[in-house]
PDB file of C-alpha atoms in Angstrom:
ATOM      1  CA  LEU A  29    -166.054  38.186-158.463  1.00 81.00           C
ATOM      2  CA  ILE A  30    -165.949  39.366-154.735  1.00 78.00           C
ATOM      3  CA  LEU A  31    -168.854  38.180-153.699  1.00 79.00           C
ATOM      4  CA  VAL A  32    -168.966  34.985-155.668  1.00 77.00           C
ATOM      5  CA  VAL A  33    -165.028  34.351-153.790  1.00 73.00           C
ATOM      6  CA  LEU A  34    -167.181  34.687-150.088  1.00 76.00           C
ATOM      7  CA  THR A  35    -169.297  32.858-150.808  1.00 78.00           C
ATOM      8  CA  PHE A  36    -167.094  29.824-151.667  1.00 78.00           C
ATOM      9  CA  LEU A  37    -164.187  30.809-149.006  1.00 82.00           C
ATOM     10  CA  ASN A  38    -167.203  30.578-146.607  1.00 88.00           C
ATOM     11  CA  ALA A  39    -169.345  27.838-147.888  1.00 88.00           C
ATOM     12  CA  SER A  40    -170.355  24.900-145.515  1.00 91.00           C
ATOM     13  CA  TRP A  41    -171.367  22.407-148.404  1.00 86.00           C
ATOM     14  CA  ILE A  42    -167.661  22.063-149.371  1.00 88.00           C
ATOM     15  CA  ALA A  43    -166.603  21.482-146.066  1.00 90.00           C
ATOM     16  CA  PRO A  44    -165.565  18.491-144.880  1.00 90.00           C
ATOM     17  CA  THR A  45    -168.287  16.911-143.259  1.00 94.00           C
ATOM     18  CA  PRO A  46    -167.290  16.897-139.070  1.00 95.00           C
ATOM     19  CA  LYS A  47    -167.013  14.322-137.123  1.00 95.00           C
ATOM     20  CA  GLY A  48    -168.489  12.748-133.492  1.00 94.00           C
ATOM     21  CA  GLN A  49    -171.520  13.469-132.106  1.00 94.00           C
ATOM     22  CA  PRO A  50    -172.628  17.137-129.932  1.00 96.00           C
ATOM     23  CA  LYS A  51    -172.137  16.769-126.445  1.00 97.00           C
ATOM     24  CA  LEU A  52    -174.259  17.916-123.976  1.00 98.00           C
ATOM     25  CA  ILE A  53    -172.798  20.081-120.897  1.00 98.00           C
ATOM     26  CA  ALA A  54    -175.508  20.207-117.920  1.00 98.00           C
ATOM     27  CA  HIS A  55    -175.330  23.214-116.171  1.00 97.00           C
ATOM     28  CA  ARG A  56    -175.418  22.689-112.297  1.00 95.00           C
ATOM     29  CA  GLY A  57    -176.766  19.359-113.456  1.00 97.00           C
ATOM     30  CA  VAL A  58    -180.784  18.971-113.072  1.00 97.00           C
ATOM     31  CA  TYR A  59    -182.178  22.035-110.699  1.00 96.00           C
ATOM     32  CA  HIS A  60    -185.579  23.638-110.817  1.00 96.00           C
ATOM     33  CA  LEU A  61    -185.784  26.055-113.423  1.00 94.00           C
ATOM     34  CA  TYR A  62    -186.900  29.637-112.926  1.00 91.00           C
ATOM     35  CA  ASP A  63    -188.360  32.232-115.456  1.00 88.00           C
ATOM     36  CA  LYS A  64    -185.274  33.805-116.419  1.00 77.00           C
ATOM     37  CA  ARG A  65    -187.468  37.205-117.658  1.00 70.00           C
ATOM     38  CA  ALA A  66    -188.325  38.051-113.538  1.00 70.00           C
ATOM     39  CA  ALA A  67    -184.788  36.712-112.611  1.00 63.00           C
ATOM     40  CA  PHE A  68    -181.440  37.182-114.211  1.00 64.00           C
ATOM     41  CA  GLY A  69    -177.897  38.442-113.229  1.00 62.00           C
ATOM     42  CA  ARG A  70    -175.293  37.320-110.930  1.00 61.00           C
ATOM     43  CA  ASP A  71    -176.616  38.036-107.511  1.00 66.00           C
ATOM     44  CA  THR A  72    -180.306  37.468-108.395  1.00 78.00           C
ATOM     45  CA  CYS A  73    -182.251  35.275-105.777  1.00 89.00           C
ATOM     46  CA  THR A  74    -183.467  32.996-108.775  1.00 91.00           C
ATOM     47  CA  ALA A  75    -185.272  30.507-105.956  1.00 95.00           C
ATOM     48  CA  ARG A  76    -187.525  32.892-105.771  1.00 94.00           C
ATOM     49  CA  PHE A  77    -188.890  32.838-109.470  1.00 94.00           C
ATOM     50  CA  ILE A  78    -188.844  29.122-110.273  1.00 95.00           C
ATOM     51  CA  HIS A  79    -191.861  27.651-112.209  1.00 95.00           C
ATOM     52  CA  PRO A  80    -194.233  24.717-109.882  1.00 96.00           C
ATOM     53  CA  PRO A  81    -191.584  22.324-109.253  1.00 95.00           C
ATOM     54  CA  GLN A  82    -191.509  18.662-110.964  1.00 91.00           C
ATOM     55  CA  HIS A  83    -188.979  17.052-108.757  1.00 95.00           C
ATOM     56  CA  GLU A  84    -187.188  17.402-105.821  1.00 96.00           C
ATOM     57  CA  ILE A  85    -183.607  17.432-107.161  1.00 97.00           C
ATOM     58  CA  PHE A  86    -181.404  20.392-105.880  1.00 98.00           C
ATOM     59  CA  GLU A  87    -178.936  21.979-108.465  1.00 97.00           C
ATOM     60  CA  ASN A  88    -175.395  21.214-107.010  1.00 97.00           C
ATOM     61  CA  THR A  89    -175.584  17.774-105.446  1.00 98.00           C
ATOM     62  CA  VAL A  90    -175.290  14.606-105.679  1.00 98.00           C
ATOM     63  CA  GLN A  91    -178.264  13.351-106.660  1.00 98.00           C
ATOM     64  CA  SER A  92    -178.432  16.706-109.616  1.00 98.00           C
ATOM     65  CA  MET A  93    -174.885  15.207-110.946  1.00 98.00           C
ATOM     66  CA  GLN A  94    -175.629  11.549-110.937  1.00 98.00           C
ATOM     67  CA  ILE A  95    -179.112  12.003-112.755  1.00 98.00           C
ATOM     68  CA  ALA A  96    -177.835  14.534-115.066  1.00 98.00           C
ATOM     69  CA  ALA A  97    -175.187  11.874-116.038  1.00 97.00           C
ATOM     70  CA  GLY A  98    -177.791   9.448-116.161  1.00 96.00           C
ATOM     71  CA  VAL A  99    -180.082  11.504-118.613  1.00 96.00           C
ATOM     72  CA  GLY A 100    -177.859  12.188-121.401  1.00 96.00           C
ATOM     73  CA  ALA A 101    -175.088  14.658-120.371  1.00 97.00           C
ATOM     74  CA  ASP A 102    -171.760  13.801-121.286  1.00 97.00           C
ATOM     75  CA  MET A 103    -170.050  16.973-118.845  1.00 98.00           C
ATOM     76  CA  VAL A 104    -172.238  18.151-115.395  1.00 98.00           C
ATOM     77  CA  GLU A 105    -170.633  22.086-114.692  1.00 98.00           C
ATOM     78  CA  ILE A 106    -170.764  22.390-110.678  1.00 98.00           C
ATOM     79  CA  ASP A 107    -169.929  25.718-109.072  1.00 98.00           C
ATOM     80  CA  VAL A 108    -166.749  25.256-106.339  1.00 98.00           C
ATOM     81  CA  ALA A 109    -166.838  27.326-103.497  1.00 97.00           C
ATOM     82  CA  PRO A 110    -164.437  27.516-100.479  1.00 98.00           C
ATOM     83  CA  THR A 111    -165.530  27.510 -96.580  1.00 98.00           C
ATOM     84  CA  LYS A 112    -164.393  29.363 -93.612  1.00 98.00           C
ATOM     85  CA  ASP A 113    -162.584  26.241 -92.236  1.00 97.00           C
ATOM     86  CA  GLY A 114    -160.622  25.382 -95.524  1.00 97.00           C
ATOM     87  CA  ARG A 115    -163.027  23.030 -96.823  1.00 98.00           C
ATOM     88  CA  MET A 116    -164.914  23.268-100.344  1.00 98.00           C
ATOM     89  CA  VAL A 117    -167.920  22.724-101.219  1.00 98.00           C
ATOM     90  CA  LEU A 118    -170.715  22.853-104.113  1.00 98.00           C
ATOM     91  CA  PHE A 119    -173.147  25.878-103.740  1.00 97.00           C
ATOM     92  CA  HIS A 120    -173.472  28.307-106.534  1.00 94.00           C
ATOM     93  CA  ASP A 121    -174.169  31.371-104.706  1.00 94.00           C
ATOM     94  CA  TRP A 122    -172.161  33.963-103.274  1.00 94.00           C
ATOM     95  CA  ALA A 123    -174.268  34.049 -99.902  1.00 96.00           C
ATOM     96  CA  VAL A 124    -176.615  31.220 -98.763  1.00 97.00           C
ATOM     97  CA  ASP A 125    -179.508  33.672 -97.975  1.00 96.00           C
ATOM     98  CA  CYS A 126    -181.802  33.255-101.316  1.00 95.00           C
ATOM     99  CA  ARG A 127    -181.766  28.958-101.083  1.00 96.00           C
ATOM    100  CA  THR A 128    -181.472  28.323 -97.295  1.00 98.00           C
ATOM    101  CA  ASP A 129    -182.758  28.696 -94.087  1.00 97.00           C
ATOM    102  CA  GLY A 130    -179.180  29.751 -92.741  1.00 98.00           C
ATOM    103  CA  LYS A 131    -177.393  33.724 -93.253  1.00 97.00           C
ATOM    104  CA  GLY A 132    -174.132  35.339 -94.603  1.00 97.00           C
ATOM    105  CA  GLU A 133    -171.486  34.392 -97.101  1.00 97.00           C
ATOM    106  CA  THR A 134    -170.745  30.734 -97.831  1.00 96.00           C
ATOM    107  CA  ARG A 135    -167.331  31.511 -97.005  1.00 96.00           C
ATOM    108  CA  ASP A 136    -167.687  32.693 -94.115  1.00 98.00           C
ATOM    109  CA  LEU A 137    -169.522  29.527 -92.540  1.00 98.00           C
ATOM    110  CA  THR A 138    -168.032  26.281 -91.819  1.00 98.00           C
ATOM    111  CA  LEU A 139    -168.737  22.784 -93.455  1.00 98.00           C
ATOM    112  CA  ALA A 140    -170.619  22.102 -90.436  1.00 98.00           C
ATOM    113  CA  GLU A 141    -172.513  24.888 -90.393  1.00 98.00           C
ATOM    114  CA  LEU A 142    -173.408  24.174 -94.767  1.00 98.00           C
ATOM    115  CA  LYS A 143    -174.030  20.899 -94.080  1.00 98.00           C
ATOM    116  CA  ALA A 144    -177.065  21.645 -91.576  1.00 98.00           C
ATOM    117  CA  LEU A 145    -178.619  24.038 -93.779  1.00 98.00           C
ATOM    118  CA  ASP A 146    -182.332  23.196 -95.863  1.00 98.00           C
ATOM    119  CA  ILE A 147    -181.660  24.080 -99.441  1.00 98.00           C
ATOM    120  CA  GLY A 148    -184.484  23.978-100.468  1.00 98.00           C
ATOM    121  CA  TYR A 149    -186.049  26.388 -97.640  1.00 98.00           C
ATOM    122  CA  GLY A 150    -186.139  29.674-100.631  1.00 97.00           C
ATOM    123  CA  TYR A 151    -187.786  27.970-102.867  1.00 98.00           C
ATOM    124  CA  THR A 152    -191.453  29.424-104.048  1.00 97.00           C
ATOM    125  CA  ALA A 153    -192.987  29.617-107.281  1.00 96.00           C
ATOM    126  CA  ASP A 154    -195.743  32.080-105.931  1.00 96.00           C
ATOM    127  CA  GLY A 155    -194.431  35.391-105.154  1.00 93.00           C
ATOM    128  CA  GLY A 156    -193.703  33.410-101.493  1.00 95.00           C
ATOM    129  CA  LYS A 157    -197.549  32.759-100.632  1.00 97.00           C
ATOM    130  CA  THR A 158    -196.283  28.749-100.394  1.00 97.00           C
ATOM    131  CA  PHE A 159    -192.797  26.620-100.095  1.00 98.00           C
ATOM    132  CA  PRO A 160    -193.090  23.548-101.601  1.00 97.00           C
ATOM    133  CA  LEU A 161    -189.419  22.099-101.067  1.00 98.00           C
ATOM    134  CA  ARG A 162    -188.807  23.214 -97.451  1.00 98.00           C
ATOM    135  CA  GLY A 163    -187.135  20.325 -95.425  1.00 97.00           C
ATOM    136  CA  LYS A 164    -186.465  18.440 -98.555  1.00 97.00           C
ATOM    137  CA  GLY A 165    -183.024  19.565 -98.738  1.00 97.00           C
ATOM    138  CA  VAL A 166    -181.504  19.299 -94.976  1.00 98.00           C
ATOM    139  CA  GLY A 167    -177.559  17.902 -95.100  1.00 97.00           C
ATOM    140  CA  LEU A 168    -177.554  18.134 -99.460  1.00 98.00           C
ATOM    141  CA  ILE A 169    -174.683  20.569 -99.499  1.00 98.00           C
ATOM    142  CA  PRO A 170    -172.099  17.834-100.875  1.00 98.00           C
ATOM    143  CA  THR A 171    -168.121  18.756-100.515  1.00 98.00           C
ATOM    144  CA  VAL A 172    -166.302  18.765-104.007  1.00 98.00           C
ATOM    145  CA  GLU A 173    -165.156  15.116-102.766  1.00 98.00           C
ATOM    146  CA  GLU A 174    -168.597  14.154-102.435  1.00 98.00           C
ATOM    147  CA  GLY A 175    -169.266  15.772-105.771  1.00 98.00           C
ATOM    148  CA  ILE A 176    -166.037  13.774-107.196  1.00 97.00           C
ATOM    149  CA  ALA A 177    -167.092  10.568-105.607  1.00 97.00           C
ATOM    150  CA  ALA A 178    -170.355  11.012-107.165  1.00 97.00           C
ATOM    151  CA  LEU A 179    -169.072  10.940-110.627  1.00 97.00           C
ATOM    152  CA  PRO A 180    -165.715   8.775-111.076  1.00 96.00           C
ATOM    153  CA  ASN A 181    -166.159   7.701-115.153  1.00 93.00           C
ATOM    154  CA  HIS A 182    -167.869  10.695-115.837  1.00 96.00           C
ATOM    155  CA  ALA A 183    -166.936  14.325-116.598  1.00 98.00           C
ATOM    156  CA  ILE A 184    -166.979  17.447-114.606  1.00 98.00           C
ATOM    157  CA  LEU A 185    -166.601  21.175-115.447  1.00 98.00           C
ATOM    158  CA  PHE A 186    -165.825  23.288-112.237  1.00 98.00           C
ATOM    159  CA  ASN A 187    -166.647  26.898-112.476  1.00 98.00           C
ATOM    160  CA  PHE A 188    -164.707  29.152-109.526  1.00 97.00           C
ATOM    161  CA  LYS A 189    -167.170  31.529-108.782  1.00 93.00           C
ATOM    162  CA  SER A 190    -164.810  34.151-107.322  1.00 95.00           C
ATOM    163  CA  LYS A 191    -161.370  36.082-108.701  1.00 95.00           C
ATOM    164  CA  ASN A 192    -159.486  34.583-106.083  1.00 96.00           C
ATOM    165  CA  THR A 193    -156.421  32.783-107.844  1.00 97.00           C
ATOM    166  CA  THR A 194    -155.860  30.312-104.234  1.00 97.00           C
ATOM    167  CA  GLU A 195    -159.271  28.664-105.517  1.00 98.00           C
ATOM    168  CA  ALA A 196    -157.519  26.933-108.077  1.00 98.00           C
ATOM    169  CA  ASP A 197    -154.945  25.450-105.720  1.00 98.00           C
ATOM    170  CA  GLN A 198    -156.887  24.325-103.820  1.00 98.00           C
ATOM    171  CA  LEU A 199    -159.648  22.483-106.420  1.00 98.00           C
ATOM    172  CA  PHE A 200    -156.275  21.097-107.682  1.00 98.00           C
ATOM    173  CA  ALA A 201    -155.332  19.562-104.464  1.00 98.00           C
ATOM    174  CA  ILE A 202    -159.012  18.117-103.950  1.00 98.00           C
ATOM    175  CA  LEU A 203    -157.931  16.285-107.478  1.00 98.00           C
ATOM    176  CA  LYS A 204    -154.791  14.630-106.680  1.00 97.00           C
ATOM    177  CA  ALA A 205    -156.168  13.642-103.357  1.00 98.00           C
ATOM    178  CA  SER A 206    -159.141  11.956-104.919  1.00 97.00           C
ATOM    179  CA  GLY A 207    -156.856   9.928-107.259  1.00 96.00           C
ATOM    180  CA  ARG A 208    -159.402  11.045-109.936  1.00 97.00           C
ATOM    181  CA  ASP A 209    -157.681  11.170-113.326  1.00 97.00           C
ATOM    182  CA  TYR A 210    -158.757  14.244-114.427  1.00 97.00           C
ATOM    183  CA  GLU A 211    -157.051  14.478-117.373  1.00 97.00           C
ATOM    184  CA  LYS A 212    -158.337  11.234-118.615  1.00 96.00           C
ATOM    185  CA  MET A 213    -161.990  12.255-117.453  1.00 97.00           C
ATOM    186  CA  GLY A 214    -161.735  15.237-119.612  1.00 97.00           C
ATOM    187  CA  ASP A 215    -162.603  17.684-116.497  1.00 98.00           C
ATOM    188  CA  ALA A 216    -162.723  21.394-117.574  1.00 98.00           C
ATOM    189  CA  PHE A 217    -162.341  24.504-115.525  1.00 98.00           C
ATOM    190  CA  TYR A 218    -163.685  28.529-116.232  1.00 97.00           C
ATOM    191  CA  GLY A 219    -164.743  31.409-114.376  1.00 97.00           C
ATOM    192  CA  ALA A 220    -163.213  34.693-113.213  1.00 96.00           C
ATOM    193  CA  GLN A 221    -159.318  34.825-115.330  1.00 97.00           C
ATOM    194  CA  GLY A 222    -157.200  34.988-112.061  1.00 97.00           C
ATOM    195  CA  PRO A 223    -158.103  31.129-111.551  1.00 98.00           C
ATOM    196  CA  VAL A 224    -158.354  29.972-115.105  1.00 98.00           C
ATOM    197  CA  ASP A 225    -154.537  31.203-115.611  1.00 98.00           C
ATOM    198  CA  ARG A 226    -153.666  29.280-112.219  1.00 98.00           C
ATOM    199  CA  ILE A 227    -155.552  26.310-113.253  1.00 98.00           C
ATOM    200  CA  ARG A 228    -153.488  25.998-116.499  1.00 98.00           C
ATOM    201  CA  GLN A 229    -150.425  26.163-114.430  1.00 98.00           C
ATOM    202  CA  LEU A 230    -151.526  22.932-112.990  1.00 98.00           C
ATOM    203  CA  ALA A 231    -153.334  21.170-115.304  1.00 98.00           C
ATOM    204  CA  PRO A 232    -151.896  22.240-119.024  1.00 97.00           C
ATOM    205  CA  LYS A 233    -153.712  19.553-120.510  1.00 97.00           C
ATOM    206  CA  ASN A 234    -157.305  20.001-119.542  1.00 98.00           C
ATOM    207  CA  TRP A 235    -159.654  22.661-121.245  1.00 97.00           C
ATOM    208  CA  ALA A 236    -159.878  26.014-119.044  1.00 98.00           C
ATOM    209  CA  PHE A 237    -161.468  28.983-120.391  1.00 97.00           C
ATOM    210  CA  THR A 238    -163.243  32.312-119.199  1.00 96.00           C
ATOM    211  CA  LEU A 239    -167.171  32.234-120.636  1.00 89.00           C
ATOM    212  CA  LYS A 240    -167.232  35.890-120.598  1.00 87.00           C
ATOM    213  CA  GLY A 241    -163.761  37.363-121.057  1.00 91.00           C
ATOM    214  CA  GLU A 242    -162.161  34.375-123.427  1.00 96.00           C
ATOM    215  CA  ALA A 243    -165.789  33.230-125.556  1.00 96.00           C
ATOM    216  CA  THR A 244    -167.682  36.597-125.775  1.00 94.00           C
ATOM    217  CA  GLN A 245    -164.093  38.365-127.370  1.00 97.00           C
ATOM    218  CA  CYS A 246    -163.711  34.964-129.524  1.00 98.00           C
ATOM    219  CA  THR A 247    -167.413  35.608-130.777  1.00 97.00           C
ATOM    220  CA  LYS A 248    -167.332  38.502-131.353  1.00 97.00           C
ATOM    221  CA  ASP A 249    -164.344  38.815-133.317  1.00 98.00           C
ATOM    222  CA  TYR A 250    -164.907  36.067-135.617  1.00 98.00           C
ATOM    223  CA  VAL A 251    -168.333  38.036-136.738  1.00 97.00           C
ATOM    224  CA  LEU A 252    -166.130  40.779-137.621  1.00 97.00           C
ATOM    225  CA  THR A 253    -163.529  39.133-139.408  1.00 95.00           C
ATOM    226  CA  GLY A 254    -164.639  35.814-140.248  1.00 95.00           C
ATOM    227  CA  TRP A 255    -165.688  36.205-143.919  1.00 94.00           C
ATOM    228  CA  THR A 256    -161.663  36.738-144.556  1.00 93.00           C
ATOM    229  CA  GLY A 257    -161.560  33.207-143.856  1.00 93.00           C
ATOM    230  CA  ILE A 258    -158.650  33.997-140.719  1.00 94.00           C
ATOM    231  CA  VAL A 259    -159.646  32.394-137.518  1.00 97.00           C
ATOM    232  CA  PRO A 260    -158.954  36.102-134.876  1.00 97.00           C
ATOM    233  CA  LYS A 261    -155.572  35.095-132.151  1.00 97.00           C
ATOM    234  CA  SER A 262    -158.541  35.777-129.303  1.00 98.00           C
ATOM    235  CA  CYS A 263    -160.130  33.011-131.132  1.00 98.00           C
ATOM    236  CA  HIS A 264    -156.790  30.310-130.874  1.00 97.00           C
ATOM    237  CA  ASN A 265    -157.067  27.715-128.183  1.00 96.00           C
ATOM    238  CA  SER A 266    -160.039  29.386-127.103  1.00 97.00           C
ATOM    239  CA  VAL A 267    -163.958  29.124-127.016  1.00 97.00           C
ATOM    240  CA  LEU A 268    -166.446  30.400-129.293  1.00 98.00           C
ATOM    241  CA  ALA A 269    -170.075  30.955-127.998  1.00 97.00           C
ATOM    242  CA  ILE A 270    -172.709  31.174-130.427  1.00 97.00           C
ATOM    243  CA  PRO A 271    -176.022  31.730-129.156  1.00 97.00           C
ATOM    244  CA  VAL A 272    -178.731  29.397-131.200  1.00 96.00           C
ATOM    245  CA  ASN A 273    -180.920  32.076-132.563  1.00 95.00           C
ATOM    246  CA  TRP A 274    -177.280  34.166-134.099  1.00 96.00           C
ATOM    247  CA  GLN A 275    -175.616  31.429-136.008  1.00 97.00           C
ATOM    248  CA  TRP A 276    -176.965  33.373-138.583  1.00 95.00           C
ATOM    249  CA  PRO A 277    -173.618  35.945-138.756  1.00 95.00           C
ATOM    250  CA  MET A 278    -171.143  32.815-138.479  1.00 97.00           C
ATOM    251  CA  TRP A 279    -168.522  32.643-141.426  1.00 96.00           C
ATOM    252  CA  GLY A 280    -168.771  29.371-142.622  1.00 96.00           C
ATOM    253  CA  TRP A 281    -171.265  27.705-139.927  1.00 97.00           C
ATOM    254  CA  PRO A 282    -171.229  24.707-139.470  1.00 97.00           C
ATOM    255  CA  ASN A 283    -169.031  23.017-141.357  1.00 97.00           C
ATOM    256  CA  ARG A 284    -166.134  25.544-142.538  1.00 96.00           C
ATOM    257  CA  LEU A 285    -166.766  27.252-139.236  1.00 98.00           C
ATOM    258  CA  ILE A 286    -165.979  23.943-137.273  1.00 98.00           C
ATOM    259  CA  ALA A 287    -163.170  23.245-139.107  1.00 96.00           C
ATOM    260  CA  ARG A 288    -161.316  26.443-139.177  1.00 97.00           C
ATOM    261  CA  MET A 289    -161.778  26.471-134.954  1.00 98.00           C
ATOM    262  CA  GLU A 290    -160.117  22.678-134.870  1.00 97.00           C
ATOM    263  CA  SER A 291    -157.548  23.816-137.000  1.00 96.00           C
ATOM    264  CA  ALA A 292    -156.639  26.521-134.191  1.00 97.00           C
ATOM    265  CA  GLY A 293    -157.758  24.210-130.910  1.00 97.00           C
ATOM    266  CA  ALA A 294    -160.630  26.435-130.601  1.00 98.00           C
ATOM    267  CA  ARG A 295    -164.040  24.617-128.900  1.00 98.00           C
ATOM    268  CA  VAL A 296    -167.275  25.573-130.309  1.00 98.00           C
ATOM    269  CA  ILE A 297    -170.686  25.773-127.967  1.00 98.00           C
ATOM    270  CA  VAL A 298    -174.147  26.722-128.593  1.00 98.00           C
ATOM    271  CA  MET A 299    -175.851  28.571-126.031  1.00 97.00           C
ATOM    272  CA  GLY A 300    -179.606  29.519-125.542  1.00 95.00           C
ATOM    273  CA  PRO A 301    -181.133  32.229-127.154  1.00 94.00           C
ATOM    274  CA  TYR A 302    -179.655  35.907-126.642  1.00 89.00           C
ATOM    275  CA  GLU A 303    -181.976  38.680-124.892  1.00 82.00           C
ATOM    276  CA  SER A 304    -180.382  41.755-124.612  1.00 76.00           C
ATOM    277  CA  GLY A 305    -180.686  42.587-121.012  1.00 67.00           C
ATOM    278  CA  LYS A 306    -180.462  38.687-120.013  1.00 69.00           C
ATOM    279  CA  SER A 307    -178.462  36.375-118.785  1.00 68.00           C
ATOM    280  CA  ASN A 308    -176.848  34.027-121.602  1.00 74.00           C
ATOM    281  CA  GLU A 309    -178.146  30.584-120.482  1.00 89.00           C
ATOM    282  CA  GLY A 310    -178.247  27.156-122.451  1.00 95.00           C
ATOM    283  CA  LEU A 311    -181.147  25.432-124.188  1.00 96.00           C
ATOM    284  CA  ARG A 312    -184.311  24.601-122.264  1.00 95.00           C
ATOM    285  CA  GLU A 313    -186.584  23.087-124.790  1.00 94.00           C
ATOM    286  CA  PRO A 314    -186.015  20.305-126.644  1.00 94.00           C
ATOM    287  CA  SER A 315    -187.974  21.770-129.602  1.00 94.00           C
ATOM    288  CA  GLU A 316    -184.675  23.848-129.332  1.00 95.00           C
ATOM    289  CA  LEU A 317    -182.027  21.393-130.957  1.00 95.00           C
ATOM    290  CA  GLY A 318    -183.901  21.006-133.842  1.00 94.00           C
ATOM    291  CA  LYS A 319    -182.176  24.692-134.864  1.00 96.00           C
ATOM    292  CA  ILE A 320    -178.333  23.365-134.330  1.00 97.00           C
ATOM    293  CA  PRO A 321    -177.135  21.782-137.838  1.00 96.00           C
ATOM    294  CA  ALA A 322    -177.077  17.889-137.410  1.00 94.00           C
ATOM    295  CA  SER A 323    -174.003  17.887-138.399  1.00 96.00           C
ATOM    296  CA  PHE A 324    -172.989  20.092-135.607  1.00 97.00           C
ATOM    297  CA  ASN A 325    -170.020  18.021-132.955  1.00 97.00           C
ATOM    298  CA  GLY A 326    -169.061  20.697-130.585  1.00 97.00           C
ATOM    299  CA  TYR A 327    -170.789  20.753-127.075  1.00 98.00           C
ATOM    300  CA  ILE A 328    -174.275  22.646-126.498  1.00 98.00           C
ATOM    301  CA  TRP A 329    -174.775  24.320-122.943  1.00 98.00           C
ATOM    302  CA  VAL A 330    -178.199  22.930-121.943  1.00 98.00           C
ATOM    303  CA  GLU A 331    -179.755  24.353-118.972  1.00 96.00           C
ATOM    304  CA  ASP A 332    -182.765  21.181-119.192  1.00 96.00           C
ATOM    305  CA  ILE A 333    -180.696  18.271-119.067  1.00 97.00           C
ATOM    306  CA  TRP A 334    -183.763  16.316-117.690  1.00 94.00           C
ATOM    307  CA  SER A 335    -185.800  17.052-121.126  1.00 95.00           C
ATOM    308  CA  ILE A 336    -183.075  17.889-123.720  1.00 96.00           C
ATOM    309  CA  GLY A 337    -180.870  14.571-123.029  1.00 95.00           C
ATOM    310  CA  PRO A 338    -183.509  12.357-123.396  1.00 93.00           C
ATOM    311  CA  SER A 339    -184.573  13.726-126.981  1.00 90.00           C
ATOM    312  CA  LEU A 340    -181.024  14.228-128.118  1.00 86.00           C
ATOM    313  CA  LYS A 341    -180.640  10.533-127.207  1.00 76.00           C
ATOM    314  CA  ARG A 342    -184.145   9.765-129.614  1.00 73.00           C
TER     315      ARG A 342
END
């Protein structure tokens, strides 16, 4: 009797069909994919492990953002970092040593110094024997203002790279000064708890979350208690992150789970395959789209928007 009750309580097929289509988040826009088995972790120099380059588009650049939006991204994820002279740029790494011909932390360099760098300098696909992208990325580090201007009618997901709360104030000031209607555009923010909590105060109507904190906790709690039909408190107005290879323990997946999360004001993101000891990333192969239920209407975190964006449209 208990099994029968649990079966019907979590049955997806008797839940209402979700409305809307899935939305793609292009992580770093269009960029050079790398061997994630060789390069993982926050401080690993991923530019040293790229696959043989098929293009000359660099992450967190104006061109990268525009092409990502053009090939199907509903939201483009970018990384923000302050400069020594009070400006803010789009750059992923804590230091410039990995990708560029410069040295030092991004925050210790002026905007002029960052603009003079070649962001294609450190990329290699053969262990350092050749550097095919050197000279291709001179002057391509954009300011946040330039990034915003690149997508005037498209949603942006801003990633805070540090725990410094003041970076939320700095980014918000730039958004306000630009005249961008960040609420209407559906811009979102994520990162460490400090700046995320602050941006929630400044932009309460926009989506803000911590991927490794709030999303991880919500997902764990739902796996443990979702069978009851009750949405855990950690999921209310939060994020449920589901690795594409771990859909099976998600109670009521997909339709029943989606209905529960919508009632709790939570968003659902499907991530790439989870692997123990590896950084969790987005989808890399168009074939992975086939593993996601057709009724899914949430967000899909994507690494290779170049391939996956057009595939989803087809």
